[in-house]
Coordinates of N, CA and C in Angstrom, one line a residue:
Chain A
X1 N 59.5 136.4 -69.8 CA 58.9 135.4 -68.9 C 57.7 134.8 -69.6
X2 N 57.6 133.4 -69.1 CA 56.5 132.9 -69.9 C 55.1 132.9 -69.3
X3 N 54.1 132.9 -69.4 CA 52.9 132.8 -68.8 C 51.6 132.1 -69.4
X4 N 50.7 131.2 -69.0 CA 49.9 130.7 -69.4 C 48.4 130.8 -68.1
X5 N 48.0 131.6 -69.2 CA 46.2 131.7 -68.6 C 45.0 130.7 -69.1
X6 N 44.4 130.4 -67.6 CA 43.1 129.6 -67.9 C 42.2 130.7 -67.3
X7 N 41.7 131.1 -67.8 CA 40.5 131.6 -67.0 C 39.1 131.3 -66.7
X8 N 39.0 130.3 -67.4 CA 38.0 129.5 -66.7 C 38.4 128.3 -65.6
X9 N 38.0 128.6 -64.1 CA 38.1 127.9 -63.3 C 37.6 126.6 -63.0
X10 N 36.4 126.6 -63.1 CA 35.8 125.8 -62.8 C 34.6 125.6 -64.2
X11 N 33.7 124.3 -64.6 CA 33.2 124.5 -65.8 C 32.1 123.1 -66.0
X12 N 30.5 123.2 -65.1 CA 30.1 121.8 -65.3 C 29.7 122.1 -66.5
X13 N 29.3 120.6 -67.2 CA 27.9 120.6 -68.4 C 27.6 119.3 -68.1
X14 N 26.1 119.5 -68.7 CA 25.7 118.0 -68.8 C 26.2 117.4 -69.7
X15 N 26.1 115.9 -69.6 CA 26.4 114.5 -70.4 C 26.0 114.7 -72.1
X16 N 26.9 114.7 -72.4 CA 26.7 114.7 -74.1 C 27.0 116.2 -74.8
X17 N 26.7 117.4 -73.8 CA 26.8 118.4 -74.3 C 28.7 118.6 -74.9
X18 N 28.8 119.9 -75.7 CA 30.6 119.8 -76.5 C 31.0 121.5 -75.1
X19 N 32.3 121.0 -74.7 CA 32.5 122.3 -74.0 C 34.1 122.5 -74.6
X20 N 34.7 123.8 -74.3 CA 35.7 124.1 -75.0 C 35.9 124.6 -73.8
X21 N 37.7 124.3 -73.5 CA 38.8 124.9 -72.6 C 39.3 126.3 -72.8
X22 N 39.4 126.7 -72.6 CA 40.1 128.2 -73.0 C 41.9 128.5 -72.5
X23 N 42.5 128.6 -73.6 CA 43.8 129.0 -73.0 C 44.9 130.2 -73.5
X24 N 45.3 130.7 -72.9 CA 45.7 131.9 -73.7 C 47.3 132.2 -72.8
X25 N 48.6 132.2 -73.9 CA 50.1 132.2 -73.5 C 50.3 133.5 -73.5
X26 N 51.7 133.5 -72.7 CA 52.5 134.6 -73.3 C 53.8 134.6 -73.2
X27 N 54.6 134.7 -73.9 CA 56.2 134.1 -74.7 C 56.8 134.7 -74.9
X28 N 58.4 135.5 -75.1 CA 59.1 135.7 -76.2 C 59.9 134.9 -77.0
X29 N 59.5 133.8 -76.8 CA 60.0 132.7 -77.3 C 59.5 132.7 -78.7
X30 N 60.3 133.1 -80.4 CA 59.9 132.8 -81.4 C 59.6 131.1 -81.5
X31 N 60.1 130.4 -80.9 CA 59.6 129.1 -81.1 C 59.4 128.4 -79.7
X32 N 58.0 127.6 -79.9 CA 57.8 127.1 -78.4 C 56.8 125.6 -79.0
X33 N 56.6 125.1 -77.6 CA 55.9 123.9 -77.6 C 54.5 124.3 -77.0
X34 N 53.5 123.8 -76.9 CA 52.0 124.5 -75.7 C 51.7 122.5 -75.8
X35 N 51.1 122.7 -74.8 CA 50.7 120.9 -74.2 C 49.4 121.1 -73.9
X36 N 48.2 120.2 -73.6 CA 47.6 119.3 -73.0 C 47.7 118.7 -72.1
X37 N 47.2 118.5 -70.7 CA 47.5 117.6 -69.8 C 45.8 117.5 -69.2
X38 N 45.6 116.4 -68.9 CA 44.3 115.9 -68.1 C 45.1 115.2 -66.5
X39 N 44.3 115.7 -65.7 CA 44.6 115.5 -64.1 C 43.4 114.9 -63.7
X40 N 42.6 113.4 -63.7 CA 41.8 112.5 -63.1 C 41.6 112.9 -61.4
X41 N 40.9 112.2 -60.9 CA 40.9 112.7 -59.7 C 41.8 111.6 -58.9
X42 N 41.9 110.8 -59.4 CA 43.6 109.8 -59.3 C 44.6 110.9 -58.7
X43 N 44.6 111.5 -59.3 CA 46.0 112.5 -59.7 C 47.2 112.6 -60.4
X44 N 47.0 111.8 -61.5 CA 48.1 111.6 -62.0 C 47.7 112.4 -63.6
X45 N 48.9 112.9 -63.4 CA 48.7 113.9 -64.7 C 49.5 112.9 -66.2
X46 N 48.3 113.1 -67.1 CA 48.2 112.4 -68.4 C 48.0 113.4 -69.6
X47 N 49.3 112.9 -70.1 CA 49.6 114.1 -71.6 C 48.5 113.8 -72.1
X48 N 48.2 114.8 -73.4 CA 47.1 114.5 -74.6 C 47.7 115.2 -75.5
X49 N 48.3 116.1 -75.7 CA 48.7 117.0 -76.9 C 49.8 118.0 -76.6
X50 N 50.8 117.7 -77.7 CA 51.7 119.0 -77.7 C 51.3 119.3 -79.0
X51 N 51.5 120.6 -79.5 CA 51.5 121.5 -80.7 C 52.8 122.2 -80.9
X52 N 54.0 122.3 -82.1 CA 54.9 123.3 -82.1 C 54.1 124.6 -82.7
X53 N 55.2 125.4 -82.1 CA 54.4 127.4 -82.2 C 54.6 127.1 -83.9
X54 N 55.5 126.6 -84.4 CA 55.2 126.7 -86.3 C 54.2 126.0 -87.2
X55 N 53.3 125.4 -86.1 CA 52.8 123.8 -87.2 C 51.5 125.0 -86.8
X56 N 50.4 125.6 -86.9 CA 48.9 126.4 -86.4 C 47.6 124.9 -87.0
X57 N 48.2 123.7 -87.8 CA 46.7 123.1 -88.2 C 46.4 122.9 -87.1
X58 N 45.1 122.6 -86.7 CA 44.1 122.3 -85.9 C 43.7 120.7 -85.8
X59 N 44.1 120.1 -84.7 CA 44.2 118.6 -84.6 C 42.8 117.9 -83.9
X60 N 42.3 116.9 -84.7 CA 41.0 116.3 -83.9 C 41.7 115.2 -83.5
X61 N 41.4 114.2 -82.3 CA 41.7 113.0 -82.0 C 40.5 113.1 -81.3
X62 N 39.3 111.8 -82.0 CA 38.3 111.2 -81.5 C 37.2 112.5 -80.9
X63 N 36.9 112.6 -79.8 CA 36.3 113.5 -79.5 C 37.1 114.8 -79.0
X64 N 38.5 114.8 -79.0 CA 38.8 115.8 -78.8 C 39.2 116.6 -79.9
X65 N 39.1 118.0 -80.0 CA 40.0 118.8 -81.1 C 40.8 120.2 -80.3
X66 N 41.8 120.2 -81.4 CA 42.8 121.4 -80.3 C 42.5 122.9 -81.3
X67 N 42.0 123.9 -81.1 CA 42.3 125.1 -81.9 C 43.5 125.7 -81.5
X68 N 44.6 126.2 -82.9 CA 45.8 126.6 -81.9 C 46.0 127.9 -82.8
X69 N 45.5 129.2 -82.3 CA 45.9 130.5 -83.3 C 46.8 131.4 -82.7
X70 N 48.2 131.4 -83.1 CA 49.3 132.0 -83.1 C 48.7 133.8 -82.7
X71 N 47.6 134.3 -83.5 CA 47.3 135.6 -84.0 C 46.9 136.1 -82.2
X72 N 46.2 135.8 -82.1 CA 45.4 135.4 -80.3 C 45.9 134.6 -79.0
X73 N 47.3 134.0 -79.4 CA 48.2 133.1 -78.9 C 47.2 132.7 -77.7
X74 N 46.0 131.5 -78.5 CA 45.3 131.0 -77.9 C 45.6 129.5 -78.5
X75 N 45.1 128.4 -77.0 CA 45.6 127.4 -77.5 C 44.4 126.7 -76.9
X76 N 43.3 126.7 -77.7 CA 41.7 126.3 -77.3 C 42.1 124.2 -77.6
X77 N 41.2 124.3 -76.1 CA 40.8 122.9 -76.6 C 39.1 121.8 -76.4
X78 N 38.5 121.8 -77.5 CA 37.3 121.3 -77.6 C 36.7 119.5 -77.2
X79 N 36.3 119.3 -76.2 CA 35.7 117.9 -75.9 C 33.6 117.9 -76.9
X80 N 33.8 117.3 -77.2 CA 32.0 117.4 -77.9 C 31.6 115.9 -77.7
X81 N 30.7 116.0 -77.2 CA 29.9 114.7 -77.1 C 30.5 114.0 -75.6
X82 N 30.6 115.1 -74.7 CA 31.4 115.1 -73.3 C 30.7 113.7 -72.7
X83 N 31.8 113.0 -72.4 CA 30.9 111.9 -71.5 C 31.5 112.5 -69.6
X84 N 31.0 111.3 -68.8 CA 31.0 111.4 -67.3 C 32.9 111.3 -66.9
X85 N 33.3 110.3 -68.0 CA 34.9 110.1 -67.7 C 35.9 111.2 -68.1
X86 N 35.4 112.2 -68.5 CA 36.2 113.3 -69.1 C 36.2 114.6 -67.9
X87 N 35.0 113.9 -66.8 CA 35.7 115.2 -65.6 C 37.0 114.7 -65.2
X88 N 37.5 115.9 -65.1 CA 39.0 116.2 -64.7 C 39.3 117.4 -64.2
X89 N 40.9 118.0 -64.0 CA 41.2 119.3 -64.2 C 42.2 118.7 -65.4
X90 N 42.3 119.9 -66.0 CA 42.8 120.1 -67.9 C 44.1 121.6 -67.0
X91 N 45.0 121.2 -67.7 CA 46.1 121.8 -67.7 C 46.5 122.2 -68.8
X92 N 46.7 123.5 -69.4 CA 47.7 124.1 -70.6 C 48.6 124.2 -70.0
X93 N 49.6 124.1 -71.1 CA 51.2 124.2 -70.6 C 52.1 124.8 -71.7
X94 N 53.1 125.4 -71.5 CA 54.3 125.8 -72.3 C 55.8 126.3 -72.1
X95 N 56.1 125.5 -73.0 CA 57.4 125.5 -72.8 C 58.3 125.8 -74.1
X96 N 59.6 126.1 -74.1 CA 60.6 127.0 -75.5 C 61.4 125.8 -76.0
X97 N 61.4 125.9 -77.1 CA 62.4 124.8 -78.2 C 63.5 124.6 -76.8
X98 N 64.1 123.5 -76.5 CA 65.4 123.0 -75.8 C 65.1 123.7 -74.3
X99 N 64.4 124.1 -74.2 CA 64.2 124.7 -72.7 C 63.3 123.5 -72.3
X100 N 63.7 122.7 -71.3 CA 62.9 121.3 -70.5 C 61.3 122.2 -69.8
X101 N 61.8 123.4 -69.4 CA 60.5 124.0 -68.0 C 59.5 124.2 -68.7
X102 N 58.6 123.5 -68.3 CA 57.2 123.7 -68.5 C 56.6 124.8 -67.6
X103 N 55.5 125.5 -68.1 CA 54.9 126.5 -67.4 C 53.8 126.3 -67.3
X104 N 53.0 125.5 -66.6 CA 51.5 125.4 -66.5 C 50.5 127.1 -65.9
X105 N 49.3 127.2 -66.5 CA 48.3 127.2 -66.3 C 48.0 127.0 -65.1
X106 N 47.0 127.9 -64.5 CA 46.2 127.5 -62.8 C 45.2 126.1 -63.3
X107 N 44.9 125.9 -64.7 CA 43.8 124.4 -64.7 C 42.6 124.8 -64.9
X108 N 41.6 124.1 -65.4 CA 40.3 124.1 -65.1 C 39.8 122.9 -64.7
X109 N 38.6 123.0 -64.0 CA 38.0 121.8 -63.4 C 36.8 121.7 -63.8
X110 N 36.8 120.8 -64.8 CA 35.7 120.3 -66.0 C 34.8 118.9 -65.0
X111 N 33.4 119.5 -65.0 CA 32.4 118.2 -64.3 C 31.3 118.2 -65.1
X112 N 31.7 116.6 -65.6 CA 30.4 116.1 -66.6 C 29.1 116.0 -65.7
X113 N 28.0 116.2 -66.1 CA 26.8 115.9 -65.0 C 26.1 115.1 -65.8
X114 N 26.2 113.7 -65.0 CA 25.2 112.6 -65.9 C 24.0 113.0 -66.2
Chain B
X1 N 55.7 105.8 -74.4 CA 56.2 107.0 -73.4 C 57.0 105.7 -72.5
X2 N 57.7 106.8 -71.3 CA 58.5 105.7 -70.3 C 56.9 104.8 -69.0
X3 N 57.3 104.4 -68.5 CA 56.6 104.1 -67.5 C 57.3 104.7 -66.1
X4 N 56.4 105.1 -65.2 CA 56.8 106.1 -64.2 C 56.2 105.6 -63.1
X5 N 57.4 105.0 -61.9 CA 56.5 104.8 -60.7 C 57.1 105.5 -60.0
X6 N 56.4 105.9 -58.6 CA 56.9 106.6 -57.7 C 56.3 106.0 -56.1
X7 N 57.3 106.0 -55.4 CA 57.3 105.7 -54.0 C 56.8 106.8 -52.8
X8 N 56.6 106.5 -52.1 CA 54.9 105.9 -51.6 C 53.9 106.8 -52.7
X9 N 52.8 106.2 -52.8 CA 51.7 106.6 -53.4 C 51.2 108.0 -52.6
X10 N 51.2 107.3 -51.3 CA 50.6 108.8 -50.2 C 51.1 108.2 -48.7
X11 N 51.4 109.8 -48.0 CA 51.9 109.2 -46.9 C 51.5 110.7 -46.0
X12 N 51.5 110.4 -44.6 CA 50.4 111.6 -43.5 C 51.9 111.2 -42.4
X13 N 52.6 112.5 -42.2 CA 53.7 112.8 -41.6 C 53.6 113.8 -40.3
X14 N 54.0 113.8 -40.0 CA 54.3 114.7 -38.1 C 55.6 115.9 -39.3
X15 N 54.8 116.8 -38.4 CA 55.9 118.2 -38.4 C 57.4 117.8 -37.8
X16 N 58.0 118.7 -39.0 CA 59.7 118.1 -38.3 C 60.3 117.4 -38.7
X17 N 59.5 116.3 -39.5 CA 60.3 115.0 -39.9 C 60.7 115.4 -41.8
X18 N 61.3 113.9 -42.1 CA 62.0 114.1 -43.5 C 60.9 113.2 -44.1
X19 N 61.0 113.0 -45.5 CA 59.7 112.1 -46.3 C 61.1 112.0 -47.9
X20 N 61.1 110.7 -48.1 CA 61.9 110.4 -49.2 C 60.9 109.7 -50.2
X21 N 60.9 110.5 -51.5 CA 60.2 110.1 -52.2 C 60.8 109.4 -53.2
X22 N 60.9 108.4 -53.9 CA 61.7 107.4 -55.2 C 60.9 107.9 -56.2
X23 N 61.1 108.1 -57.5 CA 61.4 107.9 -58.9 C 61.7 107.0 -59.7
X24 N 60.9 105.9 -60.3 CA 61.4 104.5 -61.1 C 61.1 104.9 -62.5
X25 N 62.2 104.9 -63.5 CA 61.8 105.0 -64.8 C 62.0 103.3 -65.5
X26 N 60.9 102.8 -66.4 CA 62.0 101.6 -66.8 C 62.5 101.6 -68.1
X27 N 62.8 103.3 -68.5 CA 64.4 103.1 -69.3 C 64.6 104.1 -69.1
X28 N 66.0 104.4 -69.6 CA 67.2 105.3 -69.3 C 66.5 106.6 -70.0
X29 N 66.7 107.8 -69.2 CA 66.5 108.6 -69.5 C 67.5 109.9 -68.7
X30 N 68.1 111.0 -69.4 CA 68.9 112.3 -69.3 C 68.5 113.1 -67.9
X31 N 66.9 113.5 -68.3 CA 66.5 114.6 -67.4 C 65.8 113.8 -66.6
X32 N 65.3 114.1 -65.6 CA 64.2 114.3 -64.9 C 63.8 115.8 -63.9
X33 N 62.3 115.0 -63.4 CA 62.2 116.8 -63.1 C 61.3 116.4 -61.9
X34 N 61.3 117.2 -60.8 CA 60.3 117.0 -60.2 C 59.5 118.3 -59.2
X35 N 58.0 118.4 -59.5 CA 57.5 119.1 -59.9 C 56.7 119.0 -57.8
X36 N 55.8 120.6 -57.4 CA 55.3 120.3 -56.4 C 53.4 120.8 -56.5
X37 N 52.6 120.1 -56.7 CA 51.2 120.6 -56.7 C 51.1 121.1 -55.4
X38 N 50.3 122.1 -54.7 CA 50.2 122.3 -53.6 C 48.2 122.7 -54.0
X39 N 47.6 122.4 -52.3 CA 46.2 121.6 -52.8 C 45.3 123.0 -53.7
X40 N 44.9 122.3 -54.8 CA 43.8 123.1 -55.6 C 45.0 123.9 -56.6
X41 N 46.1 124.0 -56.8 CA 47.2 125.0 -57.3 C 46.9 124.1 -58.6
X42 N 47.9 125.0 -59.4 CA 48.9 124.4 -60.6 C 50.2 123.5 -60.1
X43 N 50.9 123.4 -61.4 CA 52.6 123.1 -61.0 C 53.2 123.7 -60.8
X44 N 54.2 123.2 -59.7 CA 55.4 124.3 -59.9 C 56.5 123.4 -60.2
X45 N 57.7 123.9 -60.7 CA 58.4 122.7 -61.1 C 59.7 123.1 -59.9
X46 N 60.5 122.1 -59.1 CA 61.2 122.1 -57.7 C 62.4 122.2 -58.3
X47 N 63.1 121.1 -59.2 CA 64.1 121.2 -60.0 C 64.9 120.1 -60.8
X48 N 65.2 120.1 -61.7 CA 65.5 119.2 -62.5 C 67.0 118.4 -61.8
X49 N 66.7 117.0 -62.7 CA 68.3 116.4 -62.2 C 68.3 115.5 -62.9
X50 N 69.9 116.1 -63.1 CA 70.5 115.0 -64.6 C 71.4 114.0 -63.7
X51 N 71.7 113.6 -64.0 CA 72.3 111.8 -63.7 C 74.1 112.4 -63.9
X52 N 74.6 112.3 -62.7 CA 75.9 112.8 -62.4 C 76.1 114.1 -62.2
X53 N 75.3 115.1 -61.8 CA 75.6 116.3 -61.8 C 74.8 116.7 -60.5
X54 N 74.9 117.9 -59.9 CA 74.0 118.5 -58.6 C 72.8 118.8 -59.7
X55 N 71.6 118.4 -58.7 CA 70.3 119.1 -59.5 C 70.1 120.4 -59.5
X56 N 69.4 120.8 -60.3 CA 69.0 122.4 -60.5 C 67.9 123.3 -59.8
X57 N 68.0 124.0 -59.1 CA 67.0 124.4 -58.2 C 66.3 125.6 -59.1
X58 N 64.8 125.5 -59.1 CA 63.8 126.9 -59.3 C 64.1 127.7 -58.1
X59 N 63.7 128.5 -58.5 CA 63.8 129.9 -57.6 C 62.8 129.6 -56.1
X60 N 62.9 130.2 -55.0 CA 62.2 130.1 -54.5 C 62.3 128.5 -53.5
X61 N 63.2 127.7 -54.4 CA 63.4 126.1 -53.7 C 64.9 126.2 -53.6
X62 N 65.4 125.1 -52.3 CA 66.6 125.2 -52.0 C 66.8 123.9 -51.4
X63 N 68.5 123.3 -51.8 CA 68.2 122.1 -51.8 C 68.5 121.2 -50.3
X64 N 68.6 122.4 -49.4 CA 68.3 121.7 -47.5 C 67.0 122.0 -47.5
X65 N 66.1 122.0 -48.3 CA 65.1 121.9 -48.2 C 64.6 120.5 -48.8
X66 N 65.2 120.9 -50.2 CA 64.3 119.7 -51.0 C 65.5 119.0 -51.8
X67 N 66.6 118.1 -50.9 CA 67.3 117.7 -51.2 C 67.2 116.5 -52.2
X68 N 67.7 116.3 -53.5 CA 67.6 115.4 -54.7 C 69.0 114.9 -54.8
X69 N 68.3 113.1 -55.2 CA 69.5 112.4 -55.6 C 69.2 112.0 -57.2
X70 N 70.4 111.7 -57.7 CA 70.5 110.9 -59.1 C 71.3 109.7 -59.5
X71 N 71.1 108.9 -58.7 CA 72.6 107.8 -58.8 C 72.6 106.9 -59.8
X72 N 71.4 107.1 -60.9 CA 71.3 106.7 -62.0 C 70.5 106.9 -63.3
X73 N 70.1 106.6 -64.2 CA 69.3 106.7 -65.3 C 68.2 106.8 -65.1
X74 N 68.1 105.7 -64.4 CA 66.7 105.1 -64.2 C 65.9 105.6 -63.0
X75 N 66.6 106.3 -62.0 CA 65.9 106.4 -60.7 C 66.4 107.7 -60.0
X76 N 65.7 108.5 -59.4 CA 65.8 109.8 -58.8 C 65.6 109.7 -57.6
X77 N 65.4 110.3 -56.7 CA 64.6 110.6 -55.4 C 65.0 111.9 -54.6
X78 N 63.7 112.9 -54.4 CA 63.1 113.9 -53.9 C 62.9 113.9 -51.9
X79 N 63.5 114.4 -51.3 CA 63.1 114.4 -49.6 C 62.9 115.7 -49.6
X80 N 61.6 116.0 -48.8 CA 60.9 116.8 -48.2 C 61.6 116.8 -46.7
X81 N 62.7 117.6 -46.2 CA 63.4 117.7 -44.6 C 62.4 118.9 -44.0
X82 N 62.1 118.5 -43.1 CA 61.4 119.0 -41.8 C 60.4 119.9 -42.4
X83 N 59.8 118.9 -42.0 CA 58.1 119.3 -42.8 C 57.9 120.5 -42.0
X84 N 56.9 120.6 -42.5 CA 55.8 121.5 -42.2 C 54.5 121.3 -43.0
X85 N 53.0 121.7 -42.3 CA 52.1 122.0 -42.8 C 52.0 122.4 -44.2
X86 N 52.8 123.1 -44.6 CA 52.5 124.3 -46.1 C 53.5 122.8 -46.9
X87 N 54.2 122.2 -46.6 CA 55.0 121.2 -47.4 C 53.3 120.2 -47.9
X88 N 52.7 120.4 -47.6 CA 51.4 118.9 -48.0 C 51.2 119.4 -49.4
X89 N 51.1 118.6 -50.0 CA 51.0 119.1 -51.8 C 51.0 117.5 -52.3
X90 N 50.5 117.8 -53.4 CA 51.5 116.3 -54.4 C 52.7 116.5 -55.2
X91 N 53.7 115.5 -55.2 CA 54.7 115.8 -55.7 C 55.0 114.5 -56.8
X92 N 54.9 115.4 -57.8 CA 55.5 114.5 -59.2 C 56.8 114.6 -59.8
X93 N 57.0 113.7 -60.2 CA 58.2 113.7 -61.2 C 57.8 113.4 -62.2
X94 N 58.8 113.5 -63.6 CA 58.5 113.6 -64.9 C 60.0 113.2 -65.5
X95 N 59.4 113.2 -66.8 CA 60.6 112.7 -67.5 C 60.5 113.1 -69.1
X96 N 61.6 113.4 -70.0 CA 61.0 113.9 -71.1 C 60.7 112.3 -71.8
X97 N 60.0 112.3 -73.5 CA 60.3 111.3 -73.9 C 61.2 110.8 -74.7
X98 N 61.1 109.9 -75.7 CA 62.3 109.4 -75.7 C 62.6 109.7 -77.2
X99 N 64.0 110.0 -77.6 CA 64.3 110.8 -78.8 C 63.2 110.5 -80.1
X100 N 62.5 111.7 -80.6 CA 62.0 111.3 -81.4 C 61.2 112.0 -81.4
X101 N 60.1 111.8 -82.0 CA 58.8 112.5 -81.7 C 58.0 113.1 -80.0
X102 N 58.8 112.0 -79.0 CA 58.1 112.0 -77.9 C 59.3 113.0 -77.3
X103 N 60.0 113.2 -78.1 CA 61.3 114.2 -77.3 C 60.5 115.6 -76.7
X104 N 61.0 116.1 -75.7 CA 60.4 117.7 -75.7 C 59.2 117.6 -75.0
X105 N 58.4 116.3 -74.7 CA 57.8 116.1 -73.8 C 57.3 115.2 -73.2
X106 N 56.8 115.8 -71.7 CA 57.5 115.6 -70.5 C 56.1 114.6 -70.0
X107 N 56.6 113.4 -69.7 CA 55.5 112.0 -69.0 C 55.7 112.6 -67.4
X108 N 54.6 112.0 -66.9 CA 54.3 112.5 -65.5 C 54.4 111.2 -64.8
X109 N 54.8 110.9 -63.6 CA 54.3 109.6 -62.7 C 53.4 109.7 -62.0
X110 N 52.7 108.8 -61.4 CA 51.3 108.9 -60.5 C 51.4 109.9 -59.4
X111 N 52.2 110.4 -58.5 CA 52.3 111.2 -58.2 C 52.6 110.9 -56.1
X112 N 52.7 111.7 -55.7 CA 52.7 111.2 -53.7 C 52.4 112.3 -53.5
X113 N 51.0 112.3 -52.8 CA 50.2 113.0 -52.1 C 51.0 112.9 -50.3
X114 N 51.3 114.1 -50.2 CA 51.6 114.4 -48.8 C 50.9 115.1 -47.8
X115 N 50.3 114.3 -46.7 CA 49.9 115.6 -45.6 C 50.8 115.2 -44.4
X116 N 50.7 116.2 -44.3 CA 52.0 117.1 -42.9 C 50.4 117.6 -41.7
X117 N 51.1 117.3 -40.4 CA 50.0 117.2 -39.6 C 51.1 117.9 -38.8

């Protein structure tokens, strides 16, 4: 069975400060996919990042960066230089080579404080 | 990625009744999926549906409950039959992307916020 922990629920900072997501899987799947998703208060959930379980580099886009260590089957994701448009809830997710089901994460709910 | 709309945006229902939600992709795509937020939760995913076939139910969902159509490529639709209170959630659909890089993962539509009264 697959499983994906957020255990940080909830998580303000002030404006400008860098906060990191925490996420941590669990699989038997020798090969899988882990995602990114951002949930606006819209509600519409907006990809950001998939990683396969074989590629572990570490991806920056802009102000975000993803740590992804197989060893800790942690799949960290870093915002720095947080602005006010980046509150959301953040969703980890994972899913197995050719298997469509995604498994989310309970979320966290990230609040920038101007 | 595809573009994803969904019908109605949000809608506030009487117990008992049915709620038919649309799926618009504007290209052809295999799977679709459609998923149920319930308030403050994660996802859960309801069940996928391929284009000519009965959809696939998760555990726990059944489809005189949460009956799905597929009568084409492009377009799905989800009913919520006789509500209830605990039915209020958001419900999304998804879709994977399109062969290639964007294959293997899954675009989300804006989503239909439901309350059941």
């Amino acid at each position: 069975a697959q499983k994906v922990t957020q255990a940080q629920t909830e998580i303000s900072v002030v404006e400008k400060e860098d906060v990191t997501l925490d996420c941590v899987y669990e699989t038997r799947d020798t090969t899988y996919y882990l995602f990114w998703y951002k949930q606006p208060p819209s509600g519409e959930l907006v990809f950001l990042i998939r990683r396969n379980s074989f590629d572990e580099q570490n991806e920056i886009s802009g102000r975000y960066s993803w740590n992804f260590q197989k060893s800790t089957s942690s799949f960290n994701f870093t915002i720095t230089a947080s602005q006010v448009v980046d509150s959301a809830v953040y969703f980890c997710a994972l899913s197995g080579f050719g298997n469509e089901k995604l498994t989310f994460g309970t979320g966290t709910r990230l609040t920038i404080i101007p | 990625s595809a573009v994803i709309s969904q019908k109605p945006s949000r809608d506030i229902c009487q117990r008992g009744t049915s709620l038919t939600i649309q799926c618009q992709v504007d290209s052809q795509v295999t799977m679709m999926f459609w998923y149920r937020q319930q308030p403050g939760q994660s996802l859960t995913l309801i069940a996928t549906a391929n284009q000519g076939s009965e959809a696939t139910y998760e555990s726990g969902f059944v489809i005189d409950k949460f009956p799905i159509s597929r009568p084409n490529l492009t377009f799905s639709t989800l009913t919520v039959s006789n509500m209830s209170p605990e039915d209020s959630s958001i419900y999304l659909c998804s879709v994977e992307g399109s062969p290639g890089p964007q294959e293997e993962t899954q675009y989300f539509g804006p989503g239909t916020r439901l309350l059941v009264l």
